[in-house]
mmCIF file of C-alpha atoms in Angstrom:
data_model
loop_
_atom_site.group_PDB
_atom_site.id
_atom_site.type_symbol
_atom_site.label_atom_id
_atom_site.label_comp_id
_atom_site.label_asym_id
_atom_site.label_seq_id
_atom_site.Cartn_x
_atom_site.Cartn_y
_atom_site.Cartn_z
ATOM 1 C CA UNK A 7 0.000 0.000 0.000
ATOM 2 C CA UNK A 8 1.473 3.312 -1.097
ATOM 3 C CA UNK A 9 0.840 6.549 0.744
ATOM 4 C CA UNK A 10 -1.053 9.182 -1.180
ATOM 5 C CA UNK A 11 1.017 10.821 -3.923
ATOM 6 C CA UNK A 12 1.342 14.606 -3.716
ATOM 7 C CA UNK A 13 0.819 15.243 -7.426
ATOM 8 C CA UNK A 14 1.389 18.891 -8.208
ATOM 9 C CA UNK A 15 -1.535 20.685 -9.854
ATOM 10 C CA UNK A 16 -0.949 22.132 -13.343
ATOM 11 C CA UNK A 17 -2.557 24.912 -15.335
ATOM 12 C CA UNK A 18 -2.666 22.798 -18.493
ATOM 13 C CA UNK A 19 -1.516 19.556 -20.047
ATOM 14 C CA UNK A 20 -1.120 18.875 -23.758
ATOM 15 C CA UNK A 21 -1.161 15.255 -24.925
ATOM 16 C CA UNK A 22 -0.015 14.722 -28.519
ATOM 17 C CA UNK A 23 -0.845 11.392 -30.151
ATOM 18 C CA UNK A 24 2.347 10.658 -32.087
ATOM 19 C CA UNK A 25 1.735 6.965 -32.842
ATOM 20 C CA UNK A 26 -1.617 5.173 -32.973
ATOM 21 C CA UNK A 27 -3.436 2.591 -35.074
ATOM 22 C CA UNK A 28 -5.491 5.217 -36.973
ATOM 23 C CA UNK A 29 -4.863 8.390 -38.926
ATOM 24 C CA UNK A 30 -7.732 10.502 -40.283
ATOM 25 C CA UNK A 31 -6.713 13.892 -41.703
ATOM 26 C CA UNK A 32 -10.339 15.046 -42.074
ATOM 27 C CA UNK A 33 -11.324 14.931 -38.408
ATOM 28 C CA UNK A 34 -12.499 18.329 -37.171
ATOM 29 C CA UNK A 35 -10.917 20.318 -34.385
ATOM 30 C CA UNK A 36 -13.428 20.194 -31.544
ATOM 31 C CA UNK A 37 -13.368 20.550 -27.766
ATOM 32 C CA UNK A 38 -9.840 19.870 -26.492
ATOM 33 C CA UNK A 39 -8.840 18.048 -29.725
ATOM 34 C CA UNK A 40 -6.696 20.071 -32.118
ATOM 35 C CA UNK A 41 -6.134 18.273 -35.395
ATOM 36 C CA UNK A 42 -3.096 18.854 -37.654
ATOM 37 C CA UNK A 43 -3.619 21.598 -40.240
ATOM 38 C CA UNK A 44 -4.244 20.798 -43.885
ATOM 39 C CA UNK A 45 -2.054 22.299 -46.618
ATOM 40 C CA UNK A 46 -2.618 23.028 -50.296
ATOM 41 C CA UNK A 47 0.347 20.806 -51.219
ATOM 42 C CA UNK A 48 -0.575 18.074 -48.725
ATOM 43 C CA UNK A 49 -0.044 15.259 -51.241
ATOM 44 C CA UNK A 50 3.540 16.381 -51.871
ATOM 45 C CA UNK A 51 4.488 16.323 -48.187
ATOM 46 C CA UNK A 52 5.627 13.441 -45.999
ATOM 47 C CA UNK A 53 2.582 11.726 -44.534
ATOM 48 C CA UNK A 54 1.731 10.769 -40.972
ATOM 49 C CA UNK A 55 1.991 7.022 -40.367
ATOM 50 C CA UNK A 56 -0.386 4.810 -38.424
ATOM 51 C CA UNK A 57 0.669 1.399 -37.125
ATOM 52 C CA UNK A 58 -0.196 -1.147 -34.446
ATOM 53 C CA UNK A 59 1.590 0.825 -31.768
ATOM 54 C CA UNK A 60 1.144 3.777 -29.459
ATOM 55 C CA UNK A 61 3.158 6.794 -28.327
ATOM 56 C CA UNK A 62 2.322 10.112 -26.696
ATOM 57 C CA UNK A 63 4.141 13.323 -25.881
ATOM 58 C CA UNK A 64 2.851 14.765 -22.599
ATOM 59 C CA UNK A 65 3.594 18.431 -21.817
ATOM 60 C CA UNK A 66 2.586 20.078 -18.548
ATOM 61 C CA UNK A 67 2.446 23.806 -17.830
ATOM 62 C CA UNK A 68 2.431 25.678 -14.539
ATOM 63 C CA UNK A 69 2.612 29.394 -15.268
ATOM 64 C CA UNK A 70 5.684 29.798 -17.499
ATOM 65 C CA UNK A 71 7.187 26.498 -16.294
ATOM 66 C CA UNK A 72 6.945 23.591 -18.716
ATOM 67 C CA UNK A 73 7.840 19.909 -18.553
ATOM 68 C CA UNK A 74 7.784 17.258 -21.298
ATOM 69 C CA UNK A 75 7.882 13.465 -21.180
ATOM 70 C CA UNK A 76 7.378 10.777 -23.802
ATOM 71 C CA UNK A 77 5.070 7.869 -22.998
ATOM 72 C CA UNK A 78 5.876 4.849 -25.180
ATOM 73 C CA UNK A 79 7.515 4.986 -28.604
ATOM 74 C CA UNK A 80 5.476 2.805 -30.953
ATOM 75 C CA UNK A 81 6.527 -0.286 -32.899
ATOM 76 C CA UNK A 82 8.370 0.881 -36.006
ATOM 77 C CA UNK A 83 11.988 1.835 -35.392
ATOM 78 C CA UNK A 84 11.473 5.222 -37.045
ATOM 79 C CA UNK A 85 7.703 5.833 -36.826
ATOM 80 C CA UNK A 86 7.843 8.000 -33.712
ATOM 81 C CA UNK A 87 10.563 10.276 -35.099
ATOM 82 C CA UNK A 88 9.012 10.359 -38.587
ATOM 83 C CA UNK A 89 5.666 11.538 -37.207
ATOM 84 C CA UNK A 90 7.367 14.072 -34.938
ATOM 85 C CA UNK A 91 9.148 15.499 -37.980
ATOM 86 C CA UNK A 92 5.945 15.651 -40.053
ATOM 87 C CA UNK A 93 4.227 17.471 -37.181
ATOM 88 C CA UNK A 94 7.167 19.811 -36.676
ATOM 89 C CA UNK A 95 7.716 18.618 -33.105
ATOM 90 C CA UNK A 96 11.112 18.955 -31.497
ATOM 91 C CA UNK A 97 11.531 16.340 -28.792
ATOM 92 C CA UNK A 98 14.906 17.548 -27.581
ATOM 93 C CA UNK A 99 13.348 19.103 -24.469
ATOM 94 C CA UNK A 100 12.058 15.711 -23.316
ATOM 95 C CA UNK A 101 12.979 14.972 -19.701
ATOM 96 C CA UNK A 102 12.328 11.236 -19.667
ATOM 97 C CA UNK A 103 10.646 8.283 -21.374
ATOM 98 C CA UNK A 104 8.039 6.142 -19.607
ATOM 99 C CA UNK A 105 7.303 2.661 -20.985
ATOM 100 C CA UNK A 106 3.779 1.395 -20.348
ATOM 101 C CA UNK A 107 4.697 -2.322 -20.505
ATOM 102 C CA UNK A 108 7.091 -4.691 -22.193
ATOM 103 C CA UNK A 109 5.260 -5.403 -25.470
ATOM 104 C CA UNK A 110 7.209 -4.432 -28.566
ATOM 105 C CA UNK A 111 4.473 -2.230 -30.071
ATOM 106 C CA UNK A 112 5.138 0.199 -27.202
ATOM 107 C CA UNK A 113 8.921 0.169 -26.840
ATOM 108 C CA UNK A 114 10.547 -0.825 -30.155
ATOM 109 C CA UNK A 115 10.539 2.777 -31.372
ATOM 110 C CA UNK A 116 12.966 3.718 -28.585
ATOM 111 C CA UNK A 117 15.766 2.488 -30.824
ATOM 112 C CA UNK A 118 15.098 5.224 -33.356
ATOM 113 C CA UNK A 119 14.257 7.866 -30.770
ATOM 114 C CA UNK A 120 17.611 7.607 -29.040
ATOM 115 C CA UNK A 121 19.427 8.116 -32.318
ATOM 116 C CA UNK A 122 17.996 11.641 -32.239
ATOM 117 C CA UNK A 123 18.909 12.243 -28.618
ATOM 118 C CA UNK A 124 22.404 10.831 -28.783
ATOM 119 C CA UNK A 125 23.988 10.111 -25.432
ATOM 120 C CA UNK A 126 21.751 12.458 -23.466
ATOM 121 C CA UNK A 127 21.471 9.995 -20.562
ATOM 122 C CA UNK A 128 17.703 10.412 -20.432
ATOM 123 C CA UNK A 129 15.835 8.225 -17.929
ATOM 124 C CA UNK A 130 13.671 5.389 -19.247
ATOM 125 C CA UNK A 131 11.171 4.404 -16.542
ATOM 126 C CA UNK A 132 9.714 0.899 -16.624
ATOM 127 C CA UNK A 133 8.377 -1.821 -14.342
ATOM 128 C CA UNK A 134 10.858 -4.719 -13.885
ATOM 129 C CA UNK A 135 8.394 -7.157 -15.467
ATOM 130 C CA UNK A 136 8.614 -5.171 -18.709
ATOM 131 C CA UNK A 137 11.944 -6.975 -19.229
ATOM 132 C CA UNK A 138 10.357 -10.453 -19.318
ATOM 133 C CA UNK A 139 10.301 -12.368 -22.617
ATOM 134 C CA UNK A 140 6.728 -13.320 -23.482
ATOM 135 C CA UNK A 141 4.655 -14.860 -26.216
ATOM 136 C CA UNK A 142 0.957 -14.863 -27.081
ATOM 137 C CA UNK A 143 -0.802 -18.013 -28.293
ATOM 138 C CA UNK A 144 -4.100 -17.319 -30.059
ATOM 139 C CA UNK A 145 -7.010 -19.821 -30.087
ATOM 140 C CA UNK A 146 -6.168 -20.574 -33.723
ATOM 141 C CA UNK A 147 -2.762 -21.858 -32.602
ATOM 142 C CA UNK A 148 -0.871 -18.890 -34.057
ATOM 143 C CA UNK A 149 1.983 -17.758 -31.805
ATOM 144 C CA UNK A 150 3.642 -14.351 -31.767
ATOM 145 C CA UNK A 151 6.720 -13.321 -29.837
ATOM 146 C CA UNK A 152 6.652 -10.328 -27.467
ATOM 147 C CA UNK A 153 10.349 -9.509 -27.026
ATOM 148 C CA UNK A 154 11.146 -7.073 -24.210
ATOM 149 C CA UNK A 155 13.340 -3.980 -24.403
ATOM 150 C CA UNK A 156 17.023 -4.660 -23.850
ATOM 151 C CA UNK A 157 18.610 -2.798 -20.942
ATOM 152 C CA UNK A 158 22.030 -3.268 -22.519
ATOM 153 C CA UNK A 159 20.875 -1.833 -25.838
ATOM 154 C CA UNK A 160 19.143 1.117 -24.177
ATOM 155 C CA UNK A 161 22.182 1.946 -22.073
ATOM 156 C CA UNK A 162 24.422 1.604 -25.111
ATOM 157 C CA UNK A 163 22.200 4.172 -26.872
ATOM 158 C CA UNK A 164 22.627 6.556 -23.951
ATOM 159 C CA UNK A 165 19.546 5.855 -21.814
ATOM 160 C CA UNK A 166 19.482 5.465 -18.035
ATOM 161 C CA UNK A 167 17.062 2.653 -17.209
ATOM 162 C CA UNK A 168 14.978 3.032 -14.028
ATOM 163 C CA UNK A 169 13.313 -0.235 -13.001
ATOM 164 C CA UNK A 170 10.595 0.621 -10.494
ATOM 165 C CA UNK A 171 7.376 -1.309 -9.756
ATOM 166 C CA UNK A 172 5.943 1.581 -7.743
ATOM 167 C CA UNK A 173 4.647 5.055 -8.555
ATOM 168 C CA UNK A 174 7.080 7.876 -9.266
ATOM 169 C CA UNK A 175 6.865 11.613 -9.920
ATOM 170 C CA UNK A 176 8.558 13.399 -12.819
ATOM 171 C CA UNK A 177 8.496 16.816 -14.426
ATOM 172 C CA UNK A 178 8.940 18.676 -11.111
ATOM 173 C CA UNK A 179 6.158 16.539 -9.611
ATOM 174 C CA UNK A 180 3.605 17.425 -12.326
ATOM 175 C CA UNK A 181 3.603 13.974 -13.967
ATOM 176 C CA UNK A 182 2.880 10.721 -12.156
ATOM 177 C CA UNK A 183 3.975 7.363 -13.551
ATOM 178 C CA UNK A 184 1.534 5.043 -11.816
ATOM 179 C CA UNK A 185 3.689 1.959 -11.421
ATOM 180 C CA UNK A 186 1.884 -1.354 -10.899
ATOM 181 C CA UNK A 187 -1.894 -0.926 -11.016
ATOM 182 C CA UNK A 188 -4.067 -2.426 -8.267
ATOM 183 C CA UNK A 189 -6.615 -4.915 -9.650
ATOM 184 C CA UNK A 190 -9.974 -4.289 -7.995
ATOM 185 C CA UNK A 191 -12.644 -5.128 -10.579
ATOM 186 C CA UNK A 192 -14.093 -8.582 -10.986
ATOM 187 C CA UNK A 193 -14.281 -8.541 -14.776
ATOM 188 C CA UNK A 194 -10.833 -7.285 -15.868
ATOM 189 C CA UNK A 195 -8.623 -10.376 -15.882
ATOM 190 C CA UNK A 196 -5.549 -9.376 -17.822
ATOM 191 C CA UNK A 197 -4.459 -11.211 -20.985
ATOM 192 C CA UNK A 198 -5.136 -14.964 -20.611
ATOM 193 C CA UNK A 199 -3.412 -15.799 -23.916
ATOM 194 C CA UNK A 200 0.000 -14.633 -22.714
ATOM 195 C CA UNK A 201 2.883 -16.785 -21.480
ATOM 196 C CA UNK A 202 6.311 -15.912 -20.101
ATOM 197 C CA UNK A 203 9.631 -17.659 -20.593
ATOM 198 C CA UNK A 204 10.183 -19.960 -17.612
ATOM 199 C CA UNK A 205 12.944 -19.284 -15.096
ATOM 200 C CA UNK A 206 15.084 -22.083 -16.537
ATOM 201 C CA UNK A 207 14.513 -20.706 -20.071
ATOM 202 C CA UNK A 208 13.454 -24.190 -21.190
ATOM 203 C CA UNK A 209 9.718 -23.638 -21.423
ATOM 204 C CA UNK A 210 6.810 -21.242 -20.904
ATOM 205 C CA UNK A 211 4.574 -20.433 -17.931
ATOM 206 C CA UNK A 212 1.146 -18.736 -17.797
ATOM 207 C CA UNK A 213 1.467 -14.937 -17.464
ATOM 208 C CA UNK A 214 -2.002 -13.386 -17.758
ATOM 209 C CA UNK A 215 -1.750 -10.382 -15.441
ATOM 210 C CA UNK A 216 0.876 -8.155 -17.118
ATOM 211 C CA UNK A 217 1.813 -6.511 -13.828
ATOM 212 C CA UNK A 218 4.105 -4.087 -15.641
ATOM 213 C CA UNK A 219 1.143 -2.210 -17.161
ATOM 214 C CA UNK A 220 1.468 1.406 -15.985
ATOM 215 C CA UNK A 221 0.092 4.780 -17.007
ATOM 216 C CA UNK A 222 0.581 8.544 -16.817
ATOM 217 C CA UNK A 223 -1.518 10.800 -14.540
ATOM 218 C CA UNK A 224 -1.705 14.617 -14.466
ATOM 219 C CA UNK A 225 -3.867 16.813 -12.204
ATOM 220 C CA UNK A 226 -5.342 19.859 -13.977
ATOM 221 C CA UNK A 227 -6.426 22.729 -11.751
ATOM 222 C CA UNK A 228 -10.203 22.887 -11.391
ATOM 223 C CA UNK A 229 -10.738 19.904 -13.735
ATOM 224 C CA UNK A 230 -9.318 16.757 -12.182
ATOM 225 C CA UNK A 231 -7.186 13.908 -13.472
ATOM 226 C CA UNK A 232 -6.025 13.363 -17.030
ATOM 227 C CA UNK A 233 -5.038 9.697 -17.365
ATOM 228 C CA UNK A 234 -3.091 8.322 -20.336
ATOM 229 C CA UNK A 235 -2.955 4.530 -20.580
ATOM 230 C CA UNK A 236 -1.300 2.930 -23.555
ATOM 231 C CA UNK A 237 -2.951 -0.512 -23.516
ATOM 232 C CA UNK A 238 -4.707 -0.842 -20.142
ATOM 233 C CA UNK A 239 -3.837 -4.515 -19.739
ATOM 234 C CA UNK A 240 -4.630 -3.904 -16.072
ATOM 235 C CA UNK A 241 -8.146 -2.980 -17.208
ATOM 236 C CA UNK A 242 -9.213 0.567 -18.047
ATOM 237 C CA UNK A 243 -11.443 0.761 -14.973
ATOM 238 C CA UNK A 244 -8.668 -0.501 -12.706
ATOM 239 C CA UNK A 245 -6.392 2.136 -14.260
ATOM 240 C CA UNK A 246 -8.809 4.959 -13.471
ATOM 241 C CA UNK A 247 -9.612 3.686 -9.979
ATOM 242 C CA UNK A 248 -5.915 3.335 -9.257
ATOM 243 C CA UNK A 249 -5.236 6.923 -10.375
ATOM 244 C CA UNK A 250 -7.904 8.104 -7.948
ATOM 245 C CA UNK A 251 -6.501 5.983 -5.142
ATOM 246 C CA UNK A 252 -2.902 7.132 -5.651
ATOM 247 C CA UNK A 253 -3.745 10.832 -5.762
ATOM 248 C CA UNK A 254 -6.843 11.082 -3.571
ATOM 249 C CA UNK A 255 -8.483 13.057 -6.418
ATOM 250 C CA UNK A 256 -11.868 11.801 -7.626
ATOM 251 C CA UNK A 257 -12.811 13.821 -10.739
ATOM 252 C CA UNK A 258 -11.626 12.231 -13.993
ATOM 253 C CA UNK A 259 -11.266 14.959 -16.587
ATOM 254 C CA UNK A 260 -10.023 12.741 -19.417
ATOM 255 C CA UNK A 261 -8.957 9.242 -20.362
ATOM 256 C CA UNK A 262 -6.606 8.922 -23.355
ATOM 257 C CA UNK A 263 -5.333 5.637 -24.732
ATOM 258 C CA UNK A 264 -5.970 1.973 -25.348
ATOM 259 C CA UNK A 265 -8.636 0.045 -23.453
ATOM 260 C CA UNK A 266 -7.853 -3.463 -24.798
ATOM 261 C CA UNK A 267 -11.448 -4.354 -25.583
ATOM 262 C CA UNK A 268 -10.823 -5.682 -29.098
ATOM 263 C CA UNK A 269 -11.364 -9.266 -30.249
ATOM 264 C CA UNK A 270 -13.660 -12.017 -29.068
ATOM 265 C CA UNK A 271 -11.780 -12.546 -25.812
ATOM 266 C CA UNK A 272 -12.431 -9.007 -24.574
ATOM 267 C CA UNK A 273 -15.623 -7.839 -26.262
ATOM 268 C CA UNK A 274 -17.620 -9.614 -23.565
ATOM 269 C CA UNK A 275 -16.505 -7.105 -20.932
ATOM 270 C CA UNK A 276 -17.463 -4.019 -22.945
ATOM 271 C CA UNK A 277 -20.868 -3.640 -21.176
ATOM 272 C CA UNK A 278 -19.316 -3.841 -17.687
ATOM 273 C CA UNK A 279 -16.601 -1.388 -18.733
ATOM 274 C CA UNK A 280 -19.149 1.088 -20.093
ATOM 275 C CA UNK A 281 -21.285 0.830 -16.946
ATOM 276 C CA UNK A 282 -18.223 1.514 -14.792
ATOM 277 C CA UNK A 283 -17.271 4.478 -16.989
ATOM 278 C CA UNK A 284 -20.724 5.931 -16.457
ATOM 279 C CA UNK A 285 -20.119 5.719 -12.712
ATOM 280 C CA UNK A 286 -16.643 7.286 -13.000
ATOM 281 C CA UNK A 287 -18.154 10.099 -15.094
ATOM 282 C CA UNK A 288 -15.123 11.323 -17.118
ATOM 283 C CA UNK A 289 -15.445 14.604 -18.990
ATOM 284 C CA UNK A 290 -13.622 13.317 -22.096
ATOM 285 C CA UNK A 291 -12.861 9.890 -23.558
ATOM 286 C CA UNK A 292 -10.228 9.483 -26.284
ATOM 287 C CA UNK A 293 -9.839 5.714 -26.705
ATOM 288 C CA UNK A 294 -7.326 4.463 -29.256
ATOM 289 C CA UNK A 295 -4.933 1.677 -30.267
ATOM 290 C CA UNK A 296 -6.286 -1.656 -28.939
ATOM 291 C CA UNK A 297 -9.767 -0.490 -27.900
ATOM 292 C CA UNK A 298 -11.514 -2.140 -30.863
ATOM 293 C CA UNK A 299 -14.349 -1.088 -33.161
ATOM 294 C CA UNK A 300 -17.189 -2.492 -31.052
ATOM 295 C CA UNK A 301 -15.986 -0.594 -27.990
ATOM 296 C CA UNK A 302 -15.464 2.586 -30.045
ATOM 297 C CA UNK A 303 -19.057 2.341 -31.264
ATOM 298 C CA UNK A 304 -20.465 1.713 -27.794
ATOM 299 C CA UNK A 305 -18.469 4.541 -26.205
ATOM 300 C CA UNK A 306 -19.539 6.944 -28.966
ATOM 301 C CA UNK A 307 -23.176 5.916 -28.407
ATOM 302 C CA UNK A 308 -23.143 6.135 -24.613
ATOM 303 C CA UNK A 309 -20.969 9.270 -24.419
ATOM 304 C CA UNK A 310 -21.850 11.207 -27.593
ATOM 305 C CA UNK A 311 -20.726 14.593 -26.238
ATOM 306 C CA UNK A 312 -17.611 13.286 -24.502
ATOM 307 C CA UNK A 313 -16.134 10.883 -27.058
ATOM 308 C CA UNK A 314 -13.304 12.143 -29.273
ATOM 309 C CA UNK A 315 -11.942 9.911 -32.059
ATOM 310 C CA UNK A 316 -8.233 9.294 -31.775
ATOM 311 C CA UNK A 317 -5.930 9.946 -34.729
ATOM 312 C CA UNK A 318 -2.189 10.297 -35.228
ATOM 313 C CA UNK A 319 -1.200 13.943 -34.979
ATOM 314 C CA UNK A 320 -4.020 15.038 -32.675
ATOM 315 C CA UNK A 321 -3.039 17.384 -29.849
ATOM 316 C CA UNK A 322 -5.349 17.256 -26.841
ATOM 317 C CA UNK A 323 -5.184 20.345 -24.657
ATOM 318 C CA UNK A 324 -6.755 20.129 -21.200
ATOM 319 C CA UNK A 325 -6.714 23.457 -19.364
ATOM 320 C CA UNK A 326 -7.860 24.916 -16.080
ATOM 321 C CA UNK A 327 -11.091 26.942 -16.327
ATOM 322 C CA UNK A 328 -10.602 30.577 -17.259
ATOM 323 C CA UNK A 329 -10.650 32.822 -14.178
#
């Protein structure tokens, strides 16, 4: 049991979706969502890329003070940097990288990112279980490997790896990395298809819980918590409840990220998830990545004024109310 985290309140937080599974250049700017501008010569320019991965840039502001972190880095070795360049984003003021969990579609892009930073000795914050070698076996019998990030490779590229299962504060205490998420719901049961390499490296053991799943939390003055969760293997409702528990702050201003409700294994918990979201009463929902089309449709139906479609290049700006 962790004591309550003293998360510093901010005047605003901007969350830029740099990598996601969808790109739609025709989405309108609405509410907190600012879409990339269109240009007359758009077809001659480099294009934003979508892939099965996720990455965010999170920027907090308190007065004139600003702090920037990167949360995940996508799958492609150069997708994160390519999209940053298309969007005209300089990431050289980044203070640290947080890795949501050890699946390759969230960390493989670090390889390319650190080529840009050189030997800046930036921290990379991850749960120790993110370094486990896993595989997923689908009901069809298809197996896919889930290789972890390599500490040696990251340190060779100039990173400083912080292995920490607990919560930690960054960005002058304006950004909380949740650490391991408490599992309190009865319907969110992790990823039953996953296995982990056994201790003797000769076989595989069940590994459904993905304890390394962690998220980013920011407290916006007069609004409440903005929670970014890349895959929510812990369960999106567990993620939001855990953010409340860690900070002692109840209002949820926004949820941004994957909810892992796609595919036959998870679609059955969509109704329970939606009911729990109604109870949590977030102001904005920006589900992406592994949420799945059925869950997107249900969220858009149940929260028509609060749902914002995710798309690569979108900048979400959550600000304190005007005085």
